[in-house]
Amino acid sequence: MDTVLRVATIYLIVFAALRVMGKREFGQLSPLELVTLLMIPEIVSQALTGEDYSVTNAAIGVATLLVLVFGTSLLMHRFKKAEAVIAGESSILVRHGKLLEDAMNVARVTADEVFGEMHKAGLVTLDQVDWAILEPDGRIAIVPVRKPGDPIGQITPVDEEKVVGG
């Protein structure tokens, strides 16, 4: 039971620390995924290096971690408030072509990062951006300004020969 309590305590401490650090620091990994990736090798390494000769203890530690991850995922799925606390919420960084400095400061996102994502989306100036949204996973989603006559939610037919490579 000591192993279960130690793993659970470390899980909560590392998870809380990662949530406090912010979204952008970890790119595509969610804090939940990062905690899991950091802790499994540490738990197993004790059994492998001989500090703890019990492979069973390592297996109990990993199993406890996986149960905690599953439980956290279940909480997020069932309760939206838990999801907001655990995964975080989206933040609007640009609204109708204007940088929202306060939101950017809270999220610790620079204008250069927003411009970089704009350029990846093929946009050059801020007035081409309707919205820039910092997603909970740390990615910045860019929504361009719609031009009059642009279809909404319609899929453009694709030339199959170009897709297949013919």
Short mmCIF file of C-alpha atoms in Angstrom, two decimals:
data_model
loop_
_atom_site.label_atom_id
_atom_site.label_comp_id
_atom_site.label_asym_id
_atom_site.label_seq_id
_atom_site.Cartn_x
_atom_site.Cartn_y
_atom_site.Cartn_z
CA MET A 1 0.00 0.00 0.00
CA ASP A 2 3.00 2.27 0.57
CA THR A 3 3.82 2.15 -3.15
CA VAL A 4 0.25 3.09 -4.11
CA LEU A 5 0.27 6.11 -1.79
CA ARG A 6 3.70 7.28 -2.97
CA VAL A 7 2.76 6.99 -6.65
CA ALA A 8 -0.57 8.75 -6.10
CA THR A 9 1.10 11.59 -4.19
CA ILE A 10 3.83 12.11 -6.79
CA TYR A 11 1.22 11.93 -9.58
CA LEU A 12 -0.81 14.73 -8.01
CA ILE A 13 2.24 16.90 -7.29
CA VAL A 14 3.72 16.54 -10.80
CA PHE A 15 0.31 17.05 -12.44
CA ALA A 16 -0.38 20.21 -10.41
CA ALA A 17 3.08 21.58 -11.22
CA LEU A 18 2.58 20.99 -14.94
CA ARG A 19 -0.84 22.69 -14.89
CA VAL A 20 0.63 25.73 -13.18
CA MET A 21 3.44 25.98 -15.75
CA GLY A 22 0.99 26.53 -18.61
CA LYS A 23 -0.09 25.16 -21.95
CA ARG A 24 2.62 26.24 -24.36
CA GLU A 25 5.54 24.64 -22.54
CA PHE A 26 4.69 21.10 -23.63
CA GLY A 27 3.56 21.45 -27.24
CA GLN A 28 1.35 18.56 -28.29
CA LEU A 29 1.37 16.63 -24.99
CA SER A 30 -1.38 17.18 -22.49
CA PRO A 31 -0.26 17.45 -18.85
CA LEU A 32 -1.89 14.05 -18.24
CA GLU A 33 0.17 12.39 -20.97
CA LEU A 34 3.37 14.08 -19.86
CA VAL A 35 2.93 13.02 -16.22
CA THR A 36 2.40 9.43 -17.34
CA LEU A 37 5.44 9.49 -19.63
CA LEU A 38 7.62 10.95 -16.89
CA MET A 39 6.53 8.60 -14.13
CA ILE A 40 6.50 5.13 -15.74
CA PRO A 41 10.28 4.97 -16.36
CA GLU A 42 10.96 6.30 -12.86
CA ILE A 43 8.73 3.69 -11.24
CA VAL A 44 10.20 0.83 -13.26
CA SER A 45 13.82 2.04 -12.93
CA GLN A 46 13.84 1.35 -9.19
CA ALA A 47 13.22 -2.32 -9.85
CA LEU A 48 15.74 -2.38 -12.70
CA THR A 49 18.61 -0.64 -10.88
CA GLY A 50 18.38 -2.82 -7.82
CA GLU A 51 17.39 -0.11 -5.33
CA ASP A 52 14.14 -2.01 -4.88
CA TYR A 53 14.57 -5.68 -5.72
CA SER A 54 10.84 -6.22 -6.11
CA VAL A 55 9.59 -6.29 -9.68
CA THR A 56 6.17 -6.72 -8.11
CA ASN A 57 6.55 -3.32 -6.45
CA ALA A 58 7.31 -1.74 -9.84
CA ALA A 59 4.30 -3.49 -11.40
CA ILE A 60 2.08 -2.22 -8.56
CA GLY A 61 3.44 1.30 -9.08
CA VAL A 62 2.77 1.26 -12.84
CA ALA A 63 -0.67 -0.27 -12.32
CA THR A 64 -1.49 2.45 -9.77
CA LEU A 65 -0.36 5.14 -12.20
CA LEU A 66 -2.47 3.71 -15.02
CA VAL A 67 -5.52 3.48 -12.73
CA LEU A 68 -4.99 7.15 -11.76
CA VAL A 69 -4.73 8.16 -15.43
CA PHE A 70 -7.86 6.17 -16.28
CA GLY A 71 -9.74 7.68 -13.31
CA THR A 72 -8.68 11.20 -14.28
CA SER A 73 -9.76 10.58 -17.87
CA LEU A 74 -13.11 9.24 -16.66
CA LEU A 75 -13.63 12.31 -14.45
CA MET A 76 -12.89 14.58 -17.40
CA HIS A 77 -15.33 12.69 -19.60
CA ARG A 78 -18.18 12.68 -17.08
CA PHE A 79 -17.86 16.16 -15.55
CA LYS A 80 -17.21 19.27 -17.65
CA LYS A 81 -16.02 21.27 -14.62
CA ALA A 82 -13.42 18.59 -13.89
CA GLU A 83 -12.33 18.73 -17.52
CA ALA A 84 -11.89 22.50 -17.30
CA VAL A 85 -9.76 22.17 -14.15
CA ILE A 86 -7.69 19.21 -15.36
CA ALA A 87 -7.23 19.92 -19.08
CA GLY A 88 -7.70 23.68 -19.04
CA GLU A 89 -9.80 25.88 -21.27
CA SER A 90 -9.21 27.60 -24.59
CA SER A 91 -8.03 31.22 -24.56
CA ILE A 92 -8.76 33.76 -27.27
CA LEU A 93 -5.55 35.52 -28.32
CA VAL A 94 -6.80 37.44 -31.39
CA ARG A 95 -10.33 38.73 -31.94
CA HIS A 96 -11.26 40.23 -35.31
CA GLY A 97 -7.67 41.09 -36.21
CA LYS A 98 -6.71 42.58 -32.83
CA LEU A 99 -4.21 41.03 -30.43
CA LEU A 100 -5.66 40.59 -26.94
CA GLU A 101 -2.61 41.56 -24.89
CA ASP A 102 -4.12 40.65 -21.49
CA ALA A 103 -5.03 37.13 -22.63
CA MET A 104 -1.62 36.71 -24.25
CA ASN A 105 0.14 37.79 -21.06
CA VAL A 106 -1.88 35.38 -18.91
CA ALA A 107 -1.10 32.52 -21.32
CA ARG A 108 2.51 33.69 -21.74
CA VAL A 109 2.22 33.69 -25.53
CA THR A 110 4.17 36.21 -27.57
CA ALA A 111 3.00 38.03 -30.66
CA ASP A 112 5.79 36.27 -32.56
CA GLU A 113 4.26 32.89 -31.69
CA VAL A 114 0.87 34.04 -32.98
CA PHE A 115 2.46 35.41 -36.17
CA GLY A 116 4.33 32.13 -36.65
CA GLU A 117 1.07 30.18 -36.53
CA MET A 118 -0.57 32.72 -38.86
CA HIS A 119 2.21 32.22 -41.39
CA LYS A 120 1.80 28.43 -41.19
CA ALA A 121 -1.89 28.99 -42.01
CA GLY A 122 -0.89 31.07 -45.05
CA LEU A 123 -1.86 34.43 -43.55
CA VAL A 124 0.41 37.47 -43.58
CA THR A 125 -1.34 40.24 -41.63
CA LEU A 126 -3.46 40.38 -38.50
CA ASP A 127 -6.43 41.79 -40.38
CA GLN A 128 -6.66 38.42 -42.17
CA VAL A 129 -7.27 36.69 -38.81
CA ASP A 130 -10.77 36.53 -37.36
CA TRP A 131 -9.73 34.47 -34.33
CA ALA A 132 -6.56 32.97 -32.87
CA ILE A 133 -7.32 30.52 -30.09
CA LEU A 134 -4.87 28.89 -27.70
CA GLU A 135 -6.22 25.36 -27.29
CA PRO A 136 -5.88 23.39 -24.03
CA ASP A 137 -3.18 21.20 -25.61
CA GLY A 138 -1.01 24.27 -26.30
CA ARG A 139 -1.64 24.58 -30.04
CA ILE A 140 -2.78 27.89 -31.51
CA ALA A 141 -5.73 27.55 -33.88
CA ILE A 142 -6.05 30.28 -36.51
CA VAL A 143 -9.46 31.11 -37.99
CA PRO A 144 -9.14 33.35 -41.06
CA VAL A 145 -11.60 36.11 -41.91
CA ARG A 146 -14.33 34.79 -44.21
CA LYS A 147 -14.70 36.55 -47.50
CA PRO A 148 -18.19 37.25 -48.86
CA GLY A 149 -19.33 34.29 -50.90
CA ASP A 150 -17.07 31.75 -49.16
CA PRO A 151 -18.96 28.51 -48.54
CA ILE A 152 -19.61 27.66 -44.89
CA GLY A 153 -18.98 24.07 -43.89
CA GLN A 154 -18.97 22.79 -47.47
CA ILE A 155 -16.36 20.38 -48.66
CA THR A 156 -14.69 21.32 -51.91
CA PRO A 157 -14.54 18.47 -54.44
CA VAL A 158 -11.04 17.06 -54.81
CA ASP A 159 -9.44 15.96 -58.06
CA GLU A 160 -8.81 12.27 -57.35
CA GLU A 161 -5.96 12.04 -59.87
CA LYS A 162 -3.98 14.66 -57.94
CA VAL A 163 -4.63 12.93 -54.61
CA VAL A 164 -3.64 9.48 -55.86
CA GLY A 165 -0.61 10.89 -57.59
CA GLY A 166 -1.72 10.20 -61.19
#
